[in-house]
Amino acid sequence: SKFEYVRKFESDDRCLPNCWMVVRLDGKGFHKLSSEHDYDKPNDSRALALMTKSAVRVMEEFNEICLAYGQSDEYSFVFKKDSELYNRRKTKIETNICSLFSSSFVYYWSNFFPQTYLKYPPSFDGRVVLYPTNQNLRDYLSWRQADCHINNLYNTAFWALVQQGGYSPSKAEERLRGTVASDKNEILFSEFGINYNNLPELYRKGTILLRRKVEQEHEKNVVGQNGMVETQRYTKRRMTILPLNVDIIGDKFWEENNDILGSYM
Amino acid sequence: SKFEYVRKFESDDRCLPNCWMVVRLDGKGFHKLSSEHDYDKPNDSRALALMTKSAVRVMEEFNEICLAYGQSDEYSFVFKKDSELYNRRKTKIETNICSLFSSSFVYYWSNFFPQTYLKYPPSFDGRVVLYPTNQNLRDYLSWRQADCHINNLYNTAFWALVQQGGYSPSKAEERLRGTVASDKNEILFSEFGINYNNLPELYRKGTILLRRKVEQEHEKNVVGQNGMVETQRYTKRRMTILPLNVDIIGDKFWEENNDILGSYM
Amino acid sequence: SKFEYVRKFESDDRCLPNCWMVVRLDGKGFHKLSSEHDYDKPNDSRALALMTKSAVRVMEEFNEICLAYGQSDEYSFVFKKDSELYNRRKTKIETNICSLFSSSFVYYWSNFFPQTYLKYPPSFDGRVVLYPTNQNLRDYLSWRQADCHINNLYNTAFWALVQQGGYSPSKAEERLRGTVASDKNEILFSEFGINYNNLPELYRKGTILLRRKVEQEHEKNVVGQNGMVETQRYTKRRMTILPLNVDIIGDKFWEENNDILGSYM
Amino acid sequence: SKFEYVRKFESDDRCLPNCWMVVRLDGKGFHKLSSEHDYDKPNDSRALALMTKSAVRVMEEFNEICLAYGQSDEYSFVFKKDSELYNRRKTKIETNICSLFSSSFVYYWSNFFPQTYLKYPPSFDGRVVLYPTNQNLRDYLSWRQADCHINNLYNTAFWALVQQGGYSPSKAEERLRGTVASDKNEILFSEFGINYNNLPELYRKGTILLRRKVEQEHEKNVVGQNGMVETQRYTKRRMTILPLNVDIIGDKFWEENNDILGSYM
Ligand SMILES: Nc1nc2c(ncn2[C@H]2C[C@H](O)[C@@H](COP(=O)(O)OP(=O)(O)OP(=O)(O)O)O2)c(=O)[nH]1
Ligand SMILES: Nc1nc2c(ncn2[C@H]2C[C@H](O)[C@@H](COP(=O)(O)OP(=O)(O)OP(=O)(O)O)O2)c(=O)[nH]1
Ligand SMILES: Nc1nc2c(ncn2[C@H]2C[C@H](O)[C@@H](COP(=O)(O)OP(=O)(O)OP(=O)(O)O)O2)c(=O)[nH]1
Ligand SMILES: Nc1nc2c(ncn2[C@H]2C[C@H](O)[C@@H](COP(=O)(O)OP(=O)(O)OP(=O)(O)O)O2)c(=O)[nH]1
Ligand SMILES: O=P(O)(O)OP(=O)(O)OP(=O)(O)O
Ligand SMILES: O=P(O)(O)OP(=O)(O)OP(=O)(O)O
Ligand SMILES: O=P(O)(O)OP(=O)(O)OP(=O)(O)O
Ligand SMILES: O=P(O)(O)OP(=O)(O)OP(=O)(O)O
Ligand SMILES: [Mg+2]
Ligand SMILES: [Mg+2]
Ligand SMILES: [Mg+2]
Ligand SMILES: [Mg+2]
Ligand SMILES: [Mg+2]
Ligand SMILES: [Mg+2]
Ligand SMILES: [Mg+2]
Ligand SMILES: [Mg+2]
Ligand SMILES: [Mg+2]
Ligand SMILES: [Mg+2]
Ligand SMILES: [Mg+2]
Ligand SMILES: [Mg+2]
């Protein structure tokens, strides 16, 4: 029709080739959402599991994602460097990933919060960031995991002071102002008997999602030589999405999973 | 931390000022989704109502959207020209709108499809397109409404041939190949007694959402002069989001709603 | 060859359709260049004429430029709104205009500075800016002309104080600090007998270049009825590039040249 | 002033960090320019030297350029990977480099073409292309050098046929159509006694510009022990821009100049 010229106003936004494309999503106003839905403090394992379930759904759909990393209300998805998804169109990638994650979050909500009515549809922003080198990509992921650690240590100390120490929120904040990591560890240990390093790695490290072949046990019934039906066990290797709660700042993880970055190390 | 330098790899993507920003969302693979969930053919009013409900939710959240237009598996949102939402950051706008629409679609699904289990989380792509002038914006919306008309006329004829005429899908397609609008109208009328222009405007025109003041009737109980409790009626004007199924290609709509484009005519 | 894949790293950068494209060039380090080549202060008519000659050369080459405006070490070129030059590729337009202007500046230097050796090749930066509406475009040009006026008034007062008033540069600067336009006019008038408004419009308004049909007188020799050779005069209308030094902030210019903005007013 | 809002219409266009930025310039319409100024065919050493002189001028001005490569009417400038020139603003970089090269070309013209009047100001387009890895950068430069070789072999054969073989241009073109490199080498050798590999490397390889410390001989007069004035010779190391006409496709060049790519090999 004579109106079709308006398509020319769309812009081309392909990502530079040969760069890592990372999509980061972050919950909008999750301060409010977490408190309105009574998230446990400082960490709600149901909420974290729901985030990870949604991320797994995204990885099942987009198989060019080779790694994902999540913590708090955010998830980052790393596409393999030579991905040609949507011709690397930036907006297409951002909106598709963000949309599927968001709808999955609602879709699976009741699996993780069976008792809690979801009061309104939540939402997430999304963005693609490009990283030219393996080092840049590792630094990006380190940045997010360091952020997880910093926030979690703070929040753990804060809520210990409030929930166990009887501090008001503002008093707790005051107490923690200006403290460094070791101070917070000390408060936790000496005042509340909490050894921070013994807390679940899920909280301290966040969640890494990888594609991995896993052995799966199967059984089948066969008629044996003696004519009797026997149950035979065997294993099959299947591609699955594996969650890990480990350090990704140091070299160990990357050495053990050296397929991700390819020739890097 | 020493990793924070990675933030510098994010790019600034502000939209040109003084342009209409239009966000268009489109369902991913809704051909499959509609058939897996037994959408009525050619139009499923529940599906259209769910789309519109989700769009209303978006407009309630983002009050700088002045108009939305939806049909089939798509919705377009028009921001007022001088909107400063997220400093006009393109990606922020695209992903937030797309995310909220997507989560709303799942959130409200069961209200519109109480009998139909949603098999998997659906998703939508999104994009911002900029239009410098009122004429460009009108042409954009005309393009979408003309698209609605063309597809709907085709689909109506197609499914009449299949469902009422006993055609196989491929025979129906063959029959319609190369026909123009008047041919399809004629087939519908002479072979199936359907006057296309009498079909619901919802199907032929799609849905326009506008913000409008509406009168609302209220009642309150007061103690009257005679000491008796009386019920008084009064009306209040409230801003609401109004759905219309009308032509937006011609001038009439724009003259009647001349606040939208401002000084344009 | 197997190396050609590197072309894919080039990005597409088309300008939004239906916007005014303005290319502004600005001399790099012309503070130094003007002093090393003994430009007259505050205004050097040779330098301004050379700038305008270079701009005319650009307009002769690119006939989709409908207007140019220059002052000091800068020139702005306005392309007609529907220009499809280089498919509106931003970088192509910027670099071509900037390159031709720069080489012209050197090429024509000796025509305007016959006595002054050009010590080194000068350079200019360039940029495209998009303006959606006629009002935005007018405001852009008004911004540049207001800038011309402000700088010229300041410089005129400054150099009067230094050259005629015996002030040192720093004393002159001090004297002018915090003064408004009327103060500077007053200083010029009462202390140096200069009526600012009588200074050449070239300095106060800058230069507008327009394409205009002009009448040109021609002569030809013909053999008359009496068999004698006669010289006949006639006029021909020819398209030329016309320099003006007038106000472009008010409406008058735009009314008199109403072809530029088209339907605007 | 109230017009300043128009600055907001300028867009931010920073190049992705940690990528090689390459600026390629290419002469506009140099087919015509070369023939109008009687360039020698197929290669004019004066023209190539003028191109290189202009490129040297650019490298003197922008010291973050670590390598340049030129052939025919084009030059490519490679910025060191971590260059922060103009905050990596794409347009600023493109236009400044392109402008200085263009003005230098005119400025130095008469040094290289003392007998030839430059008929009009020439111009060049420019563009930035980003390359994430050393391999991509090397492939880019290999692409340009392979292009040099292919064109030069063709042109050498073509002009041999025309100038020495008495072919008309169209006959020469016909003769070469569909031939591969070895065919052209064979024609040159058997019909014209030209061994292509003995032609100047300048023509076959193009020109690489590098920054290198060179030893420079100096003399000074000193009063010796015997009271006599003696001339003493000594050497000093100075940074200069060194032209090379060597292969940059193979590894040798990069091994010998391993500072350019840093840790790469
Ligand atoms: N209680 C609790 N809160 C959580 C948990 N995970 C995330 N949150 C909350 C804590 C923070 O207030 C918020 C995440 O911080 P953000 O910086 O993303 O802020 P927020 O989403 O409120 O604002 P934004 O829209 O992202 O700018 O989510 C959890 O497991 N338990
Ligand atoms: N039966 C039925 N189908 C509908 C209705 N509304 C939309 N659809 C289907 C018909 C089309 O196959 C599809 C919309 O067309 P699209 O061009 O957006 O295709 P689709 O979403 O499959 O692919 P895409 O991922 O957008 O490229 O959705 C409806 O009310 N009833
Ligand atoms: N004496 C004299 N100087 C002039 C004339 N036209 C321009 N200039 C000088 C005055 C200013 O110092 C300079 C233009 O100001 P800019 O803001 O463009 O500064 P400049 O080019 O030095 O730096 P830039 O590289 O543009 O950031 O050129 C003139 O006619 N006479
Ligand atoms: N005779 C001669 N011609 C040369 C020499 N160097 C370059 N040229 C000419 C040959 C080509 O026609 C032209 C370069 O090819 P291009 O593909 O850049 O074409 P041209 O500049 O004409 O068009 P363009 O504006 O870049 O699209 O310059 C030379 O040394 N001698
Ligand atoms: O949380 P981030 O990393 O997105 O950082 P921000 O400060 O929230 O900024 P933005 O406006 O980009 O979401
Ligand atoms: O449906 P549209 O308008 O998005 O057009 P398309 O042909 O689907 O193209 P794309 O979604 O890839 O931009
Ligand atoms: O002279 P302008 O308008 O370009 O403004 P600026 O302050 O010089 O900034 P830049 O040249 O860096 O865009
Ligand atoms: O010579 P190039 O590499 O620039 O390639 P082109 O075919 O001339 O294309 P353009 O100059 O239009 O990018
Ligand atoms: Mg944020
Ligand atoms: Mg958040
Ligand atoms: Mg967050
Ligand atoms: Mg589409
Ligand atoms: Mg669709
Ligand atoms: Mg659709
Ligand atoms: Mg500037
Ligand atoms: Mg300047
Ligand atoms: Mg200036
Ligand atoms: Mg080219
Ligand atoms: Mg060329
Ligand atoms: Mg060329």
PDB file of N, CA, C and O in Angstrom, chain A residues 178-222:
ATOM      1  N   GLY A 178      30.423   2.783  56.171  1.00  0.00           N
ATOM      2  CA  GLY A 178      31.879   2.928  56.210  1.00  0.00           C
ATOM      3  C   GLY A 178      32.639   1.654  56.529  1.00  0.00           C
ATOM      4  O   GLY A 178      33.871   1.633  56.479  1.00  0.00           O
ATOM      5  N   THR A 179      31.927   0.579  56.852  1.00  0.00           N
ATOM      6  CA  THR A 179      32.640  -0.665  57.175  1.00  0.00           C
ATOM      7  C   THR A 179      33.152  -1.337  55.902  1.00  0.00           C
ATOM      8  O   THR A 179      32.559  -1.190  54.835  1.00  0.00           O
ATOM      9  N   VAL A 180      34.251  -2.070  56.061  1.00  0.00           N
ATOM     10  CA  VAL A 180      34.753  -2.852  54.924  1.00  0.00           C
ATOM     11  C   VAL A 180      34.339  -4.310  55.121  1.00  0.00           C
ATOM     12  O   VAL A 180      33.718  -4.668  56.120  1.00  0.00           O
ATOM     13  N   ALA A 181      34.686  -5.134  54.122  1.00  0.00           N
ATOM     14  CA  ALA A 181      34.243  -6.537  54.145  1.00  0.00           C
ATOM     15  C   ALA A 181      34.604  -7.238  55.451  1.00  0.00           C
ATOM     16  O   ALA A 181      33.759  -7.894  56.085  1.00  0.00           O
ATOM     17  N   SER A 182      35.847  -7.073  55.897  1.00  0.00           N
ATOM     18  CA  SER A 182      36.274  -7.795  57.093  1.00  0.00           C
ATOM     19  C   SER A 182      35.481  -7.353  58.336  1.00  0.00           C
ATOM     20  O   SER A 182      35.178  -8.160  59.223  1.00  0.00           O
ATOM     21  N   ASP A 183      35.128  -6.078  58.383  1.00  0.00           N
ATOM     22  CA  ASP A 183      34.299  -5.606  59.503  1.00  0.00           C
ATOM     23  C   ASP A 183      32.963  -6.352  59.523  1.00  0.00           C
ATOM     24  O   ASP A 183      32.481  -6.770  60.579  1.00  0.00           O
ATOM     25  N   LYS A 184      32.375  -6.488  58.335  1.00  0.00           N
ATOM     26  CA  LYS A 184      31.059  -7.124  58.287  1.00  0.00           C
ATOM     27  C   LYS A 184      31.162  -8.606  58.656  1.00  0.00           C
ATOM     28  O   LYS A 184      30.331  -9.149  59.380  1.00  0.00           O
ATOM     29  N   ASN A 185      32.191  -9.273  58.129  1.00  0.00           N
ATOM     30  CA  ASN A 185      32.439 -10.663  58.525  1.00  0.00           C
ATOM     31  C   ASN A 185      32.550 -10.783  60.044  1.00  0.00           C
ATOM     32  O   ASN A 185      32.008 -11.699  60.658  1.00  0.00           O
ATOM     33  N   GLU A 186      33.265  -9.856  60.633  1.00  0.00           N
ATOM     34  CA  GLU A 186      33.511  -9.863  62.076  1.00  0.00           C
ATOM     35  C   GLU A 186      32.213  -9.678  62.866  1.00  0.00           C
ATOM     36  O   GLU A 186      31.930 -10.416  63.812  1.00  0.00           O
ATOM     37  N   ILE A 187      31.417  -8.705  62.442  1.00  0.00           N
ATOM     38  CA  ILE A 187      30.124  -8.484  63.097  1.00  0.00           C
ATOM     39  C   ILE A 187      29.307  -9.771  63.055  1.00  0.00           C
ATOM     40  O   ILE A 187      28.763 -10.219  64.071  1.00  0.00           O
ATOM     41  N   LEU A 188      29.224 -10.350  61.849  1.00  0.00           N
ATOM     42  CA  LEU A 188      28.425 -11.569  61.689  1.00  0.00           C
ATOM     43  C   LEU A 188      28.926 -12.679  62.609  1.00  0.00           C
ATOM     44  O   LEU A 188      28.131 -13.361  63.275  1.00  0.00           O
ATOM     45  N   PHE A 189      30.227 -12.820  62.655  1.00  0.00           N
ATOM     46  CA  PHE A 189      30.787 -13.925  63.419  1.00  0.00           C
ATOM     47  C   PHE A 189      30.705 -13.701  64.915  1.00  0.00           C
ATOM     48  O   PHE A 189      30.160 -14.522  65.668  1.00  0.00           O
ATOM     49  N   SER A 190      31.185 -12.535  65.364  1.00  0.00           N
ATOM     50  CA  SER A 190      31.286 -12.337  66.811  1.00  0.00           C
ATOM     51  C   SER A 190      29.934 -12.028  67.453  1.00  0.00           C
ATOM     52  O   SER A 190      29.664 -12.409  68.572  1.00  0.00           O
ATOM     53  N   GLU A 191      29.046 -11.351  66.723  1.00  0.00           N
ATOM     54  CA  GLU A 191      27.780 -10.963  67.340  1.00  0.00           C
ATOM     55  C   GLU A 191      26.656 -11.960  67.080  1.00  0.00           C
ATOM     56  O   GLU A 191      25.712 -12.041  67.842  1.00  0.00           O
ATOM     57  N   PHE A 192      26.751 -12.680  65.916  1.00  0.00           N
ATOM     58  CA  PHE A 192      25.636 -13.570  65.601  1.00  0.00           C
ATOM     59  C   PHE A 192      26.067 -15.012  65.353  1.00  0.00           C
ATOM     60  O   PHE A 192      25.248 -15.841  64.961  1.00  0.00           O
ATOM     61  N   GLY A 193      27.352 -15.277  65.566  1.00  0.00           N
ATOM     62  CA  GLY A 193      27.828 -16.644  65.376  1.00  0.00           C
ATOM     63  C   GLY A 193      27.697 -17.167  63.951  1.00  0.00           C
ATOM     64  O   GLY A 193      27.668 -18.370  63.704  1.00  0.00           O
ATOM     65  N   ILE A 194      27.598 -16.219  62.986  1.00  0.00           N
ATOM     66  CA  ILE A 194      27.457 -16.630  61.584  1.00  0.00           C
ATOM     67  C   ILE A 194      28.820 -16.594  60.902  1.00  0.00           C
ATOM     68  O   ILE A 194      29.475 -15.558  60.896  1.00  0.00           O
ATOM     69  N   ASN A 195      29.240 -17.741  60.360  1.00  0.00           N
ATOM     70  CA  ASN A 195      30.451 -17.756  59.550  1.00  0.00           C
ATOM     71  C   ASN A 195      30.021 -17.536  58.110  1.00  0.00           C
ATOM     72  O   ASN A 195      29.464 -18.411  57.465  1.00  0.00           O
ATOM     73  N   TYR A 196      30.264 -16.324  57.601  1.00  0.00           N
ATOM     74  CA  TYR A 196      29.747 -15.943  56.282  1.00  0.00           C
ATOM     75  C   TYR A 196      30.106 -16.965  55.211  1.00  0.00           C
ATOM     76  O   TYR A 196      29.298 -17.297  54.355  1.00  0.00           O
ATOM     77  N   ASN A 197      31.348 -17.475  55.304  1.00  0.00           N
ATOM     78  CA  ASN A 197      31.795 -18.412  54.269  1.00  0.00           C
ATOM     79  C   ASN A 197      31.070 -19.749  54.287  1.00  0.00           C
ATOM     80  O   ASN A 197      31.202 -20.541  53.363  1.00  0.00           O
ATOM     81  N   ASN A 198      30.334 -19.991  55.362  1.00  0.00           N
ATOM     82  CA  ASN A 198      29.554 -21.228  55.397  1.00  0.00           C
ATOM     83  C   ASN A 198      28.133 -21.063  54.867  1.00  0.00           C
ATOM     84  O   ASN A 198      27.389 -22.039  54.764  1.00  0.00           O
ATOM     85  N   LEU A 199      27.772 -19.847  54.557  1.00  0.00           N
ATOM     86  CA  LEU A 199      26.423 -19.641  53.998  1.00  0.00           C
ATOM     87  C   LEU A 199      26.350 -20.300  52.622  1.00  0.00           C
ATOM     88  O   LEU A 199      27.371 -20.526  51.973  1.00  0.00           O
ATOM     89  N   PRO A 200      25.163 -20.606  52.156  1.00  0.00           N
ATOM     90  CA  PRO A 200      25.015 -21.302  50.871  1.00  0.00           C
ATOM     91  C   PRO A 200      25.711 -20.561  49.729  1.00  0.00           C
ATOM     92  O   PRO A 200      25.620 -19.338  49.643  1.00  0.00           O
ATOM     93  N   GLU A 201      26.402 -21.334  48.898  1.00  0.00           N
ATOM     94  CA  GLU A 201      27.081 -20.715  47.754  1.00  0.00           C
ATOM     95  C   GLU A 201      26.077 -20.055  46.809  1.00  0.00           C
ATOM     96  O   GLU A 201      26.412 -19.099  46.119  1.00  0.00           O
ATOM     97  N   LEU A 202      24.864 -20.579  46.763  1.00  0.00           N
ATOM     98  CA  LEU A 202      23.816 -19.946  45.947  1.00  0.00           C
ATOM     99  C   LEU A 202      23.722 -18.453  46.245  1.00  0.00           C
ATOM    100  O   LEU A 202      23.601 -17.626  45.345  1.00  0.00           O
ATOM    101  N   TYR A 203      23.797 -18.117  47.552  1.00  0.00           N
ATOM    102  CA  TYR A 203      23.658 -16.711  47.927  1.00  0.00           C
ATOM    103  C   TYR A 203      24.943 -15.929  47.676  1.00  0.00           C
ATOM    104  O   TYR A 203      24.921 -14.761  47.332  1.00  0.00           O
ATOM    105  N   ARG A 204      26.078 -16.596  47.926  1.00  0.00           N
ATOM    106  CA  ARG A 204      27.349 -15.861  47.869  1.00  0.00           C
ATOM    107  C   ARG A 204      27.918 -15.758  46.460  1.00  0.00           C
ATOM    108  O   ARG A 204      28.672 -14.833  46.163  1.00  0.00           O
ATOM    109  N   LYS A 205      27.589 -16.704  45.615  1.00  0.00           N
ATOM    110  CA  LYS A 205      28.203 -16.755  44.277  1.00  0.00           C
ATOM    111  C   LYS A 205      27.214 -16.506  43.140  1.00  0.00           C
ATOM    112  O   LYS A 205      27.619 -16.269  42.005  1.00  0.00           O
ATOM    113  N   GLY A 206      25.925 -16.611  43.413  1.00  0.00           N
ATOM    114  CA  GLY A 206      24.957 -16.550  42.319  1.00  0.00           C
ATOM    115  C   GLY A 206      24.929 -17.857  41.554  1.00  0.00           C
ATOM    116  O   GLY A 206      25.520 -18.850  41.987  1.00  0.00           O
ATOM    117  N   THR A 207      24.265 -17.843  40.407  1.00  0.00           N
ATOM    118  CA  THR A 207      24.053 -19.084  39.650  1.00  0.00           C
ATOM    119  C   THR A 207      24.607 -18.976  38.239  1.00  0.00           C
ATOM    120  O   THR A 207      24.300 -18.033  37.522  1.00  0.00           O
ATOM    121  N   ILE A 208      25.437 -19.968  37.881  1.00  0.00           N
ATOM    122  CA  ILE A 208      25.942 -20.075  36.511  1.00  0.00           C
ATOM    123  C   ILE A 208      25.163 -21.188  35.819  1.00  0.00           C
ATOM    124  O   ILE A 208      24.997 -22.267  36.392  1.00  0.00           O
ATOM    125  N   LEU A 209      24.723 -20.930  34.611  1.00  0.00           N
ATOM    126  CA  LEU A 209      24.064 -21.976  33.830  1.00  0.00           C
ATOM    127  C   LEU A 209      24.937 -22.339  32.637  1.00  0.00           C
ATOM    128  O   LEU A 209      25.353 -21.469  31.884  1.00  0.00           O
ATOM    129  N   LEU A 210      25.195 -23.621  32.507  1.00  0.00           N
ATOM    130  CA  LEU A 210      26.036 -24.128  31.419  1.00  0.00           C
ATOM    131  C   LEU A 210      25.307 -25.244  30.700  1.00  0.00           C
ATOM    132  O   LEU A 210      24.484 -25.931  31.284  1.00  0.00           O
ATOM    133  N   ARG A 211      25.665 -25.451  29.441  1.00  0.00           N
ATOM    134  CA  ARG A 211      25.162 -26.637  28.743  1.00  0.00           C
ATOM    135  C   ARG A 211      26.156 -27.768  28.963  1.00  0.00           C
ATOM    136  O   ARG A 211      27.338 -27.629  28.652  1.00  0.00           O
ATOM    137  N   ARG A 212      25.680 -28.867  29.484  1.00  0.00           N
ATOM    138  CA  ARG A 212      26.577 -29.982  29.752  1.00  0.00           C
ATOM    139  C   ARG A 212      25.934 -31.308  29.411  1.00  0.00           C
ATOM    140  O   ARG A 212      24.726 -31.471  29.573  1.00  0.00           O
ATOM    141  N   LYS A 213      26.763 -32.187  28.931  1.00  0.00           N
ATOM    142  CA  LYS A 213      26.306 -33.572  28.741  1.00  0.00           C
ATOM    143  C   LYS A 213      26.259 -34.216  30.114  1.00  0.00           C
ATOM    144  O   LYS A 213      27.238 -34.171  30.865  1.00  0.00           O
ATOM    145  N   VAL A 214      25.121 -34.830  30.442  1.00  0.00           N
ATOM    146  CA  VAL A 214      25.051 -35.574  31.697  1.00  0.00           C
ATOM    147  C   VAL A 214      24.682 -37.015  31.407  1.00  0.00           C
ATOM    148  O   VAL A 214      24.022 -37.338  30.430  1.00  0.00           O
ATOM    149  N   GLU A 215      25.153 -37.882  32.289  1.00  0.00           N
ATOM    150  CA  GLU A 215      24.809 -39.298  32.188  1.00  0.00           C
ATOM    151  C   GLU A 215      23.425 -39.465  32.793  1.00  0.00           C
ATOM    152  O   GLU A 215      23.138 -38.958  33.873  1.00  0.00           O
ATOM    153  N   GLN A 216      22.575 -40.170  32.092  1.00  0.00           N
ATOM    154  CA  GLN A 216      21.271 -40.410  32.662  1.00  0.00           C
ATOM    155  C   GLN A 216      21.032 -41.916  32.722  1.00  0.00           C
ATOM    156  O   GLN A 216      21.251 -42.625  31.752  1.00  0.00           O
ATOM    157  N   GLU A 217      20.609 -42.386  33.869  1.00  0.00           N
ATOM    158  CA  GLU A 217      20.352 -43.817  34.034  1.00  0.00           C
ATOM    159  C   GLU A 217      19.012 -44.171  33.431  1.00  0.00           C
ATOM    160  O   GLU A 217      18.015 -43.475  33.645  1.00  0.00           O
ATOM    161  N   HIS A 218      18.998 -45.186  32.627  1.00  0.00           N
ATOM    162  CA  HIS A 218      17.750 -45.697  32.071  1.00  0.00           C
ATOM    163  C   HIS A 218      17.643 -47.177  32.396  1.00  0.00           C
ATOM    164  O   HIS A 218      18.621 -47.826  32.728  1.00  0.00           O
ATOM    165  N   GLU A 219      16.443 -47.686  32.276  1.00  0.00           N
ATOM    166  CA  GLU A 219      16.222 -49.132  32.460  1.00  0.00           C
ATOM    167  C   GLU A 219      15.426 -49.624  31.277  1.00  0.00           C
ATOM    168  O   GLU A 219      14.596 -48.896  30.732  1.00  0.00           O
ATOM    169  N   LYS A 220      15.692 -50.829  30.863  1.00  0.00           N
ATOM    170  CA  LYS A 220      14.737 -51.419  29.929  1.00  0.00           C
ATOM    171  C   LYS A 220      14.580 -52.907  30.233  1.00  0.00           C
ATOM    172  O   LYS A 220      15.467 -53.551  30.800  1.00  0.00           O
ATOM    173  N   ASN A 221      13.440 -53.410  29.912  1.00  0.00           N
ATOM    174  CA  ASN A 221      13.155 -54.834  30.137  1.00  0.00           C
ATOM    175  C   ASN A 221      13.485 -55.615  28.874  1.00  0.00           C
ATOM    176  O   ASN A 221      13.043 -55.264  27.791  1.00  0.00           O
ATOM    177  N   VAL A 222      14.315 -56.651  29.054  1.00  0.00           N
ATOM    178  CA  VAL A 222      14.638 -57.496  27.897  1.00  0.00           C
ATOM    179  C   VAL A 222      14.383 -58.959  28.268  1.00  0.00           C
ATOM    180  O   VAL A 222      14.369 -59.329  29.445  1.00  0.00           O
TER     181      VAL A 222
END
